[in-house]
Coordinates of C-alpha atoms and ligand atoms in Angstrom, one line a residue:
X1477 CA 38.4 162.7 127.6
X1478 CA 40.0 163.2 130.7
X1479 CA 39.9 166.7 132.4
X1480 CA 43.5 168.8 132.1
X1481 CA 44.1 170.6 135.6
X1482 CA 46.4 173.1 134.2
X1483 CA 48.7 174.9 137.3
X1484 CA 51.2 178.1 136.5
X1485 CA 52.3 180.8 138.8
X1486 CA 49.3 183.0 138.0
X1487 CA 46.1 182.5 136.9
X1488 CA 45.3 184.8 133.9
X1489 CA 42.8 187.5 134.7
X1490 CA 39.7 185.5 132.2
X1491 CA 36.9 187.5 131.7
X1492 CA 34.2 185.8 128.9
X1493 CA 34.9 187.5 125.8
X1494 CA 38.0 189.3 126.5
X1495 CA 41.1 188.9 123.6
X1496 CA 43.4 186.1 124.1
X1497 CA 46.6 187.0 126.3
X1498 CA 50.2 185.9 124.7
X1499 CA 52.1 183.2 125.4
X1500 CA 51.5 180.6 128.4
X1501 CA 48.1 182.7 129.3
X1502 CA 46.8 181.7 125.8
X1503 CA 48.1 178.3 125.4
X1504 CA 46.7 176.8 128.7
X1505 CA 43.3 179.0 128.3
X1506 CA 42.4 177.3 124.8
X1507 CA 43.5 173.9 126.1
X1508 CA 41.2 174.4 129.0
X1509 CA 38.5 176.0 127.5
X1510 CA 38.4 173.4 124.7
X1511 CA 37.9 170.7 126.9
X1512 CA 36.9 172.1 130.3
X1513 CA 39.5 171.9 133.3
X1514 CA 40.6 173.4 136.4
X1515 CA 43.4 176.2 136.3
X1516 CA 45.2 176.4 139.7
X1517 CA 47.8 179.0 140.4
X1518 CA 48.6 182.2 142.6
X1519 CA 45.6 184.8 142.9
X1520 CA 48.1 188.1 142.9
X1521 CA 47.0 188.7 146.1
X1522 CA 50.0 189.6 149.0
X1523 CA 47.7 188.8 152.4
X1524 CA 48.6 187.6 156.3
X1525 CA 48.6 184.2 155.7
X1526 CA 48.6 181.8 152.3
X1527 CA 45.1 180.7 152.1
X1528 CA 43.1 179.4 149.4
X1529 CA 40.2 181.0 147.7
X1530 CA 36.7 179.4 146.8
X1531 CA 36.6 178.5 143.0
X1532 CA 35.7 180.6 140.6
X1533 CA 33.7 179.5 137.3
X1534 CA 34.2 181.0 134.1
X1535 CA 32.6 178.9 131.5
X1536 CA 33.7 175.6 131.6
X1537 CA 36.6 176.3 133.5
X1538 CA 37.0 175.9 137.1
X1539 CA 39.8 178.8 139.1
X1540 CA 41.5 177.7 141.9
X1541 CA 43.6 180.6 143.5
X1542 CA 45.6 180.7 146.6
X1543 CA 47.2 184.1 148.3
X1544 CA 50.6 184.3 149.6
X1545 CA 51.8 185.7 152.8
X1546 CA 54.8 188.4 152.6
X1547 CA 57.3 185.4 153.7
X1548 CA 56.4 183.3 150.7
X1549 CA 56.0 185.9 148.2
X1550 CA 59.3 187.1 149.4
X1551 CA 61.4 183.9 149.8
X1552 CA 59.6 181.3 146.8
X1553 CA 58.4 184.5 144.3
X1554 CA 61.4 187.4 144.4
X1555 CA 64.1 185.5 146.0
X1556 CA 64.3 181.5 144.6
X1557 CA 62.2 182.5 141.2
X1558 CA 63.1 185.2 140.0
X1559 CA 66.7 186.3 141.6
X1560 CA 67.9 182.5 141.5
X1561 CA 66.1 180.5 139.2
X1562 CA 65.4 183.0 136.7
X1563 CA 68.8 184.5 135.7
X1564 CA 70.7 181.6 135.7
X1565 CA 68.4 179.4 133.4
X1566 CA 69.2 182.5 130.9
X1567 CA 72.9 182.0 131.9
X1568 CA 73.0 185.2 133.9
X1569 CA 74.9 183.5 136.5
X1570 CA 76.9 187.1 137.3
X1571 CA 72.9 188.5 138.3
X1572 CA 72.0 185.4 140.2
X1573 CA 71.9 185.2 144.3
X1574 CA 71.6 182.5 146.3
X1575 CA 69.5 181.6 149.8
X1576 CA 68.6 178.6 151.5
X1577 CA 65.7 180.0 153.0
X1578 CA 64.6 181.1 149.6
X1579 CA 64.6 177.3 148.7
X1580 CA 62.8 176.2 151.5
X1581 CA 60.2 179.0 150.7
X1582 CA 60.2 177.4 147.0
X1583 CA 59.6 174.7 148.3
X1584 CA 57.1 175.1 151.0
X1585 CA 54.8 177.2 148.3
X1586 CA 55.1 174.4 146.2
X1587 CA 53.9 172.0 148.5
X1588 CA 50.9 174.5 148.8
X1589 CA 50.6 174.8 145.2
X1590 CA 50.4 170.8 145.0
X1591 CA 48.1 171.0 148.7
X1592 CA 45.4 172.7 146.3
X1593 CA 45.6 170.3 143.3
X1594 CA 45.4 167.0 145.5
X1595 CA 42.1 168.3 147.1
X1596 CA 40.4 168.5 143.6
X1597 CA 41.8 165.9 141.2
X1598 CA 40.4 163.3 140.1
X1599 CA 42.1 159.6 139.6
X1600 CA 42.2 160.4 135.2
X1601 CA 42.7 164.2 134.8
X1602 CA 46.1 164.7 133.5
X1603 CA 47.8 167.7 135.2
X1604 CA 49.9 170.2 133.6
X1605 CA 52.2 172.4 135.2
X1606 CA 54.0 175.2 133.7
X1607 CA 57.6 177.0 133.9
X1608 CA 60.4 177.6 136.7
X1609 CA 58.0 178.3 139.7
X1610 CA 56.7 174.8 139.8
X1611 CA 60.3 172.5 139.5
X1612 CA 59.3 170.9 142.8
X1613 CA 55.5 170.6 142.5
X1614 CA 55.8 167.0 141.0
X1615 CA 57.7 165.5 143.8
X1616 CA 55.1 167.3 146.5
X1617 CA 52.4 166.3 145.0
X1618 CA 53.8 162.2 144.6
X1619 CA 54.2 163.1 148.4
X1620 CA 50.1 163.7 148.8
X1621 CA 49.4 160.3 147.4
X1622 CA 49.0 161.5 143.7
X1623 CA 49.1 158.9 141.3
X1624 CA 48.1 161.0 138.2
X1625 CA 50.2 161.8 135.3
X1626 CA 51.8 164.8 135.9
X1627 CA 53.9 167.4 132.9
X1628 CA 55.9 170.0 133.4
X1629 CA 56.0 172.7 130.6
X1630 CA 59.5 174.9 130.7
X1631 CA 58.9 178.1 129.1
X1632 CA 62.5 179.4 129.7
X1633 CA 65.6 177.8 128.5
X1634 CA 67.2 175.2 130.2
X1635 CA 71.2 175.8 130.7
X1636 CA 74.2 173.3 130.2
X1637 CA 74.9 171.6 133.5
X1638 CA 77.5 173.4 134.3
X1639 CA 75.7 176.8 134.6
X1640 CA 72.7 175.1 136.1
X1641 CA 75.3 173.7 139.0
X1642 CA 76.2 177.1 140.0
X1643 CA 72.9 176.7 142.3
X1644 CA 73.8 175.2 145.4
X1645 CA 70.8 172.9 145.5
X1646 CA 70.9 171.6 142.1
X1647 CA 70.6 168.1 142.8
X1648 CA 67.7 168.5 144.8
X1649 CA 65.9 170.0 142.3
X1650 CA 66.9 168.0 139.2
X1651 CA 65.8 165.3 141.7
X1652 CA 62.7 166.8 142.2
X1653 CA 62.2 167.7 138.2
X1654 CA 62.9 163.7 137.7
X1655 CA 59.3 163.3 139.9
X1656 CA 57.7 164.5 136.7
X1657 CA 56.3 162.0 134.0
X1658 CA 57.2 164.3 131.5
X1659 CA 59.1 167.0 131.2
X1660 CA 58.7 169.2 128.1
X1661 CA 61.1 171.7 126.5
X1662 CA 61.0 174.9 124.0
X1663 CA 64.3 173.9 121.9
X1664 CA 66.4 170.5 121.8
X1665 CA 69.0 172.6 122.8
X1666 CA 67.2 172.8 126.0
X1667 CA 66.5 169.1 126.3
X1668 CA 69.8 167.9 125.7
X1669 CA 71.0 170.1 128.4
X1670 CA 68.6 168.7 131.3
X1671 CA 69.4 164.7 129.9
X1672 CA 73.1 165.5 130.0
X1673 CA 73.0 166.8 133.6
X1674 CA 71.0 163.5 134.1
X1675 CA 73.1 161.3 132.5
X1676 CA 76.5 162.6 134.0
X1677 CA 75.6 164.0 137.3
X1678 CA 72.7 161.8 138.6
X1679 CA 74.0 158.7 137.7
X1680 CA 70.9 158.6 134.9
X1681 CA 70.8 156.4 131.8
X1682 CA 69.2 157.9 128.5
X1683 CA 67.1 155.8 126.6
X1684 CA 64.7 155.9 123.4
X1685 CA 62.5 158.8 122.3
X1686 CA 64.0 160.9 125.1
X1687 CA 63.0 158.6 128.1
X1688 CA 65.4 158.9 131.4
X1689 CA 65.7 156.0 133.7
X1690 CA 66.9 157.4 137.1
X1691 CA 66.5 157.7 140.8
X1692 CA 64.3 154.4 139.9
X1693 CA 61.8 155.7 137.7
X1694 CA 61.2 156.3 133.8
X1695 CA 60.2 159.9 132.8
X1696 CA 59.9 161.3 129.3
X1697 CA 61.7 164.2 128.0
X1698 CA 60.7 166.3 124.6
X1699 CA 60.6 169.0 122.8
X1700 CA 57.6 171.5 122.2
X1701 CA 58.2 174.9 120.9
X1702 CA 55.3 177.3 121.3
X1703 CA 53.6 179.3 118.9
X1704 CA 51.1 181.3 118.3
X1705 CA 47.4 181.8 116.7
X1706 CA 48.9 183.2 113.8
X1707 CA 45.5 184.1 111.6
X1708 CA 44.0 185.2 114.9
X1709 CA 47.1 188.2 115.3
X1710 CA 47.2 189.1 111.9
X1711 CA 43.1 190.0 111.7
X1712 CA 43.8 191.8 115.3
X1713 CA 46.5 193.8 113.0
X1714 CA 44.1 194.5 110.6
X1715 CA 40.9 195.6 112.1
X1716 CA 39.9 199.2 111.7
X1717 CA 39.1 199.9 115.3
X1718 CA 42.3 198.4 116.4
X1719 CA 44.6 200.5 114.2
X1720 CA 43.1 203.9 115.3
X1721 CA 46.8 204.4 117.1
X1722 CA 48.6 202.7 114.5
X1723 CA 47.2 205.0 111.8
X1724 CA 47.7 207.9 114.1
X1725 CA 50.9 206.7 114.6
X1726 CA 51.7 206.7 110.6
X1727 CA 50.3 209.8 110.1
X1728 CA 52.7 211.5 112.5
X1729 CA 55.8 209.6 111.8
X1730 CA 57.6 210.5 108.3
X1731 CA 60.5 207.8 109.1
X1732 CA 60.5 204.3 108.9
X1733 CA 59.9 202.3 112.0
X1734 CA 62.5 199.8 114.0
X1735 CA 60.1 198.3 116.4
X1736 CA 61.1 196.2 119.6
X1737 CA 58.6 194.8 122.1
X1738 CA 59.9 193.4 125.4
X1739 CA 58.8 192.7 129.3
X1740 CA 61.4 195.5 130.9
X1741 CA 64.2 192.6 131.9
X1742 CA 68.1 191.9 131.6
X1743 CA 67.4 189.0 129.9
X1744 CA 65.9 190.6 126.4
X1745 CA 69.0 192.2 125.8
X1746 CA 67.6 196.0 125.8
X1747 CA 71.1 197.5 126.9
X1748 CA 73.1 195.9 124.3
X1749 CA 70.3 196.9 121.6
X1750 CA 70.7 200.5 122.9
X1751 CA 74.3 200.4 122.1
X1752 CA 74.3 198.3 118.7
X1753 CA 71.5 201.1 117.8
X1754 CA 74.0 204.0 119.0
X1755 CA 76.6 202.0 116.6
X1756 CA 74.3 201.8 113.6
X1757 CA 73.7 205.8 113.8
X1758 CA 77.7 205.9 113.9
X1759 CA 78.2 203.6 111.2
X1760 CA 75.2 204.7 108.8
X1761 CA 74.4 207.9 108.9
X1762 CA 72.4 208.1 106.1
X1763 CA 69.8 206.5 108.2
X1764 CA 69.9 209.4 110.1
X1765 CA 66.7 211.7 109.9
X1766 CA 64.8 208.6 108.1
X1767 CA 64.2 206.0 110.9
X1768 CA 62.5 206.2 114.6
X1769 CA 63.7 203.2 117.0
X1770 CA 60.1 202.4 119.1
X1771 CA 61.4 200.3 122.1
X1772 CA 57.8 199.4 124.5
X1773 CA 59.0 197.8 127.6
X1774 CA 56.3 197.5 130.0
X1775 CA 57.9 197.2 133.5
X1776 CA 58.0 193.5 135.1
X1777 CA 59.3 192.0 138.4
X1778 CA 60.1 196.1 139.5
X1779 CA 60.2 194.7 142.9
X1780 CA 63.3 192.5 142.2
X1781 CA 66.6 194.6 142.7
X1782 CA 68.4 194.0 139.4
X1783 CA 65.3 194.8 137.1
X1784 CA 65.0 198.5 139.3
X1785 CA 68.8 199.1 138.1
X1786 CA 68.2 198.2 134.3
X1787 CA 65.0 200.6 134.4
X1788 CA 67.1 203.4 135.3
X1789 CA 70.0 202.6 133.3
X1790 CA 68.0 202.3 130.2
X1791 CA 65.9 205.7 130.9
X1792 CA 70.1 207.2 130.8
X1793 CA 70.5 206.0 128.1
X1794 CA 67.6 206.3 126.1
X1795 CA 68.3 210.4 126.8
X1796 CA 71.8 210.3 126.1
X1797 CA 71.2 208.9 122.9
X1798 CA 68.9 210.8 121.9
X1799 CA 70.8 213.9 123.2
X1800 CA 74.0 213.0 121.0
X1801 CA 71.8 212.3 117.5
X1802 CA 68.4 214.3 117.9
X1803 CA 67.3 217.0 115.7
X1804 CA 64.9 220.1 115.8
X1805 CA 63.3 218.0 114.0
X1806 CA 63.9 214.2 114.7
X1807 CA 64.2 212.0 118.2
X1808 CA 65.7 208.7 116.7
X1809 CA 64.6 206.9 119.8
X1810 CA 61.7 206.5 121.6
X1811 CA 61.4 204.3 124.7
X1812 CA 58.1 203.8 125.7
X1813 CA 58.3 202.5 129.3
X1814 CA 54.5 201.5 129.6
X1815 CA 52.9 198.1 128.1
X1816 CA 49.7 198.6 125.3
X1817 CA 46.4 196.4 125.0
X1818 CA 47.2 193.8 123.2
X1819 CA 44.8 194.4 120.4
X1820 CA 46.9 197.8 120.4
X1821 CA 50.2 196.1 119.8
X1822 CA 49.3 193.8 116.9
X1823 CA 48.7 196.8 114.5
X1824 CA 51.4 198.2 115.9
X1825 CA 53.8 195.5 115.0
X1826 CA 52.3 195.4 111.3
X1827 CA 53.3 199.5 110.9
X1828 CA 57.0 198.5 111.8
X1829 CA 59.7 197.8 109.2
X1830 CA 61.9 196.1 111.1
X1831 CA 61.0 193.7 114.0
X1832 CA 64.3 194.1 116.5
X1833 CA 64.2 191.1 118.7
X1834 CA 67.7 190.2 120.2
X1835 CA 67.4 188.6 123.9
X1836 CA 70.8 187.5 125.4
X1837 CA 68.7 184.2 126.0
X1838 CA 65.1 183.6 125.9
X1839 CA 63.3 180.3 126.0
X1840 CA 61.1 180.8 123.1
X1841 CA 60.5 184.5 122.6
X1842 CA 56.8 185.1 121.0
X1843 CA 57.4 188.8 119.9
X1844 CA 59.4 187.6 117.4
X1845 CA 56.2 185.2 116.3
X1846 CA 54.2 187.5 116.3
X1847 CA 55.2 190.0 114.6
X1848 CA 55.8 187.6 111.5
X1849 CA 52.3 187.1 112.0
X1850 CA 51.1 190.8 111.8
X1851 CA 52.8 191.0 108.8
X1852 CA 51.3 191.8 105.0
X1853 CA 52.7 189.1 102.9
X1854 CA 52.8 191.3 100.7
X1855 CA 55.0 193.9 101.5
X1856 CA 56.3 192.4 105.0
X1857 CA 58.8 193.8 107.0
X1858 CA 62.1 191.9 108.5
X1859 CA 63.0 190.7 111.7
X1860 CA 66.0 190.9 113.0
X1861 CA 66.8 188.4 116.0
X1862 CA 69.0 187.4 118.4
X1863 CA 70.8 183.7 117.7
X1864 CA 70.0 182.8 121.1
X1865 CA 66.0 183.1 121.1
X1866 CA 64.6 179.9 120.9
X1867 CA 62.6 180.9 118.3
X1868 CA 65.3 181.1 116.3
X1869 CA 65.5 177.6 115.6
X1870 CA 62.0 178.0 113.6
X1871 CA 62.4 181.2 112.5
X1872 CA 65.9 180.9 110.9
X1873 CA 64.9 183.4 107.5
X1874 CA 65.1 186.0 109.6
X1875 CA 68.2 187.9 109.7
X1876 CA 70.1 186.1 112.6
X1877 CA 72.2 188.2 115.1
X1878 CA 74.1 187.8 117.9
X1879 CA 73.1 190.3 120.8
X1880 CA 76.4 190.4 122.1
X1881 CA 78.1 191.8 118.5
X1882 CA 77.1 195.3 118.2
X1883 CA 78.8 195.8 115.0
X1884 CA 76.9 193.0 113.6
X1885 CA 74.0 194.2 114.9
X1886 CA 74.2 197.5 113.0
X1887 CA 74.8 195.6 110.0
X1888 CA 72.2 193.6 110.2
X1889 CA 69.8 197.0 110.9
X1890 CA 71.3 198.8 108.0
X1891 CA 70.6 195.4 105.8
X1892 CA 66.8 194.8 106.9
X1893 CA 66.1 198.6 105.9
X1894 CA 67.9 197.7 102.3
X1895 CA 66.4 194.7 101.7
X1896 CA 64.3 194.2 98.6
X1897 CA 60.3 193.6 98.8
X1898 CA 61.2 189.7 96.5
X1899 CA 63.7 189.0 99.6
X1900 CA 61.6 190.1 102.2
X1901 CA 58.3 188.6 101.0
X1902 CA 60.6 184.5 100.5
X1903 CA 61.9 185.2 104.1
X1904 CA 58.1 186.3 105.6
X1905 CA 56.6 183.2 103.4
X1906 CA 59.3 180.8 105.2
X1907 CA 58.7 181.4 108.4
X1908 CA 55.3 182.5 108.5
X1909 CA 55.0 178.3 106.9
X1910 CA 56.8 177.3 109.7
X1911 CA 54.9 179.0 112.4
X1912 CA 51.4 177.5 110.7
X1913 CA 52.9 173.7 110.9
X1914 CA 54.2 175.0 115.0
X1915 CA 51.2 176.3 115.9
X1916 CA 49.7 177.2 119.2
X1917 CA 47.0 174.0 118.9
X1918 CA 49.8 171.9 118.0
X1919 CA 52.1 172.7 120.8
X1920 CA 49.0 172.6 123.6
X1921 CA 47.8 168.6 121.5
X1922 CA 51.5 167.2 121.1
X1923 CA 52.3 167.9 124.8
X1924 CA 48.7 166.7 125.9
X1925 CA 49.1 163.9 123.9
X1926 CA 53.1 162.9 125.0
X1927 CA 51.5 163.3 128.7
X1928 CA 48.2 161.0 128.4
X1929 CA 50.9 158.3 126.9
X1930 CA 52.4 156.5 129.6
Ligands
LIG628 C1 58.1 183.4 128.6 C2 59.5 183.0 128.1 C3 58.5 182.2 126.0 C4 54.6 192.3 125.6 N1 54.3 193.6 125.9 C5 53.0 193.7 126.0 C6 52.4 192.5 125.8 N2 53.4 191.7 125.5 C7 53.2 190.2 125.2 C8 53.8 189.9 123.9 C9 54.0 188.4 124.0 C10 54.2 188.2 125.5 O1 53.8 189.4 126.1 C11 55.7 188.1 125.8 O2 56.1 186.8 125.4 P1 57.6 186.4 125.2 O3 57.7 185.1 124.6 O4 58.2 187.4 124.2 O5 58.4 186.6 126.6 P2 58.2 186.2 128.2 O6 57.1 187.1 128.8 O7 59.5 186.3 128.8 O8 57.6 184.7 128.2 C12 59.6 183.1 126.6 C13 57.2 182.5 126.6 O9 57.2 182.4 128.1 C14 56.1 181.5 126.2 O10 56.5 180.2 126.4 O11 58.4 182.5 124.6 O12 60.9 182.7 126.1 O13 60.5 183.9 128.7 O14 52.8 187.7 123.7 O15 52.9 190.3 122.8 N3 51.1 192.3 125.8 C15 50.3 193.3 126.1 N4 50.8 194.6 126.3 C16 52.2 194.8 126.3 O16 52.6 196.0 126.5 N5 49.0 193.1 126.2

């Protein structure tokens, strides 16, 4: 088998024994772990100049970190990521800014990023790189001589052309994506938008199973929605020692729990939750007095201007909220601005009536996953989720909303907290089928697979 050199934006802090992160961390640890590999990425570490660190082992796998200097943190990590790249693949166009030194600093780390990979791969490994940091990383790496097969895994949504345009240097990097050999995608939604912007801007011609023929080469394009282990978070949600704060929690809490779970960003939609929960205390006030609204949003990116301004907003309006509804005896929301151990948050999900997941945009959204997962089939709760997650394709029992209608969304509330146990356990059993055929395994094998086939 040939070795996977896996390479994301960070390296996951492993230590032997530890529970499985979500998401990316998870997927590219078991793939590596399974069959031994390298994991290449940035260390964390802010430092004078970018350098590279010696490997690290940790069980069969083989660390590769490299530090950034202030210049490239600030130009390739704030500035092209995460204030350009970032909120216009989730159509945020109006939050996007642009700089051409950020690009060149995008690109310069990538070429460091790819630097690092060419000095330890060998001619078979198949290498795998992950999400919007690494669009360029293909095409540096070709530069270095590599021959290997190289995948690129999006995690976030890909927009239609037109929104993806709004960056000045679009064409280089759809030129630069095309370096890939294949290029994989959360929804079809998300793959039809990348081969149209192909097809009609590039001059590119689509042809079967998702191949593109342009700038005179073949690449393949596909879909792979992520999932997660989903026995693995439904015995984390289970185990005694795990649900001290849970049971803590239940013992304390006389009302019925709406639970969201989101990195602190624009992106998941918190604001427009606030409001459509406001609207559903308007609307239904026989709710009132019965329900507590948990919102956890552990802060993310706080060094990137936009997500400083929806932390503070959010803190105003989490008190005026609870200002205008709160009792002597009852605070209907409570916004936890801190993130919990994982093992924490699975019993937590589990306690929660209501899972409230409604991004404006998110490329696959594993929340929403997992807290199917956590649930007892027996008496499972509902989640309620935004239209525009792609787990939404998948997870279409749920009760569907659309972020943007706050109405709607304090229908949909007052509708999850009616519904009957029959209707709640045929929508759990639907999805929770889907999300055992989607698994994690089979997301990490079909891509692994689609990339060893040339
Ligand atoms: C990107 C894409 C795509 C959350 N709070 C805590 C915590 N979490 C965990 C969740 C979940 C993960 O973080 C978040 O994953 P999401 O998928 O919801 O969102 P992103 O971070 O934006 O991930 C997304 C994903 O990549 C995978 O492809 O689905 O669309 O944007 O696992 O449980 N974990 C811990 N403490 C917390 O407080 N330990």
């Amino acid at each position: 088998m040939p070795r996977l050199v896996a390479v994301s934006n960070r390296v996951a802090p492993i230590q032997e024994g530890e529970p499985t992160a979500g998401g990316l961390a998870a997927g590219v640890l078991d793939a590596l772990k399974q069959q031994g590999g390298i994991w290449v990425g940035w260390s964390g570490e802010i430092t004078a100049e970018s350098t590279a660190n010696p490997a690290r082992t940790v069980g069969p796998i083989a660390l590769y970190t490299i530090n950034l200097s202030r210049k490239d943190y600030d130009e390739f990590y704030r500035g092209f990521a995460n204030a350009t790249l970032w909120p216009t693949l989730h159509y945020q166009i109006g939050l996007a800014q642009f700089d051409w030194n950020d690009f060149a600093g995008y690109r310069r780390v990538n070429d460091l990023f790819a630097l690092a990979v060419s000095q330890v791969v060998r001619s078979d490994d198949l290498i795998w790189a992950h999400d919007y940091h690494l669009l360029c990383f293909a095409e540096a790496l070709r530069a270095a001589g590599v021959t290997n097969r190289i995948g690129l895994f999006l995690h976030t949504p890909f927009p239609a052309p037109a929104v993806f345009m709004t960056i000045p240097s679009h064409a280089a990097l759809i030129r630069a994506m095309c370096a890939f050999d294949l290029l994989g995608f959360q929804t079809e939604t998300d793959r039809t938008a990348f081969s149209d912007y192909v097809v009609r801007q590039a001059g590119g011609k689509a042809g079967h199973n998702g191949t593109l023929h342009v700038f005179g080469r073949s690449l393949r394009t596909g879909v792979f929605p992520i999932g997660v282990h989903v026995d693995e978070v439904r015995v984390q949600a289970e185990d005694p020692v795990n649900r001290r704060l849970a049971t803590r929690l239940r013992t304390t809490l006389r009302e019925r729990l709406i639970l969201s779970v989101d990195r602190l960003d624009y992106s998941k939609g918190l604001r427009q939750r606030f409001t459509a929960f406001e609207r559903f205390l308007e609307e239904y006030p026989e709710h009132r007095g019965k329900i507590t609204f948990m919102q956890i949003a552990p802060p993310s990116r706080s060094d990137v201007q936009p997500y400083r301004e929806i932390r503070r907003e959010l803190e105003a309006e989490a008190g005026r909220i609870n200002g205008r509804f709160a009792d002597v005896d009852w605070v209907p929301l409570r916004y936890l601005n801190r993130g919990f151990p994982r093992n924490v948050l699975m019993p937590l999900y589990a306690e929660a009536e209501v899972g409230l997941v409604t991004p404006l945009r998110d490329g696959m959204n594993l929340v929403a996953k997992e807290y199917i997962a956590a649930q007892d089939p027996d008496d499972p709760g509902v989640l309620v989720l935004s239209q525009f997650a792609g787990a939404a394709v998948e997870l279409d029992a749920a009760l569907l909303v659309n972020p943007y209608d706050q109405a709607g969304m304090a229908a949909a509330l007052d509708r999850a907290l009616s519904m009957p146990l029959e209707e709640r356990r045929e929508r759990h059993a639907a999805m929770l089928h889907v999300m055992r055929v989607h698994s994690l395994e089979r997301w990490r094998d079909r891509f692994e697979a689609a990339l060893r086939t040339p």
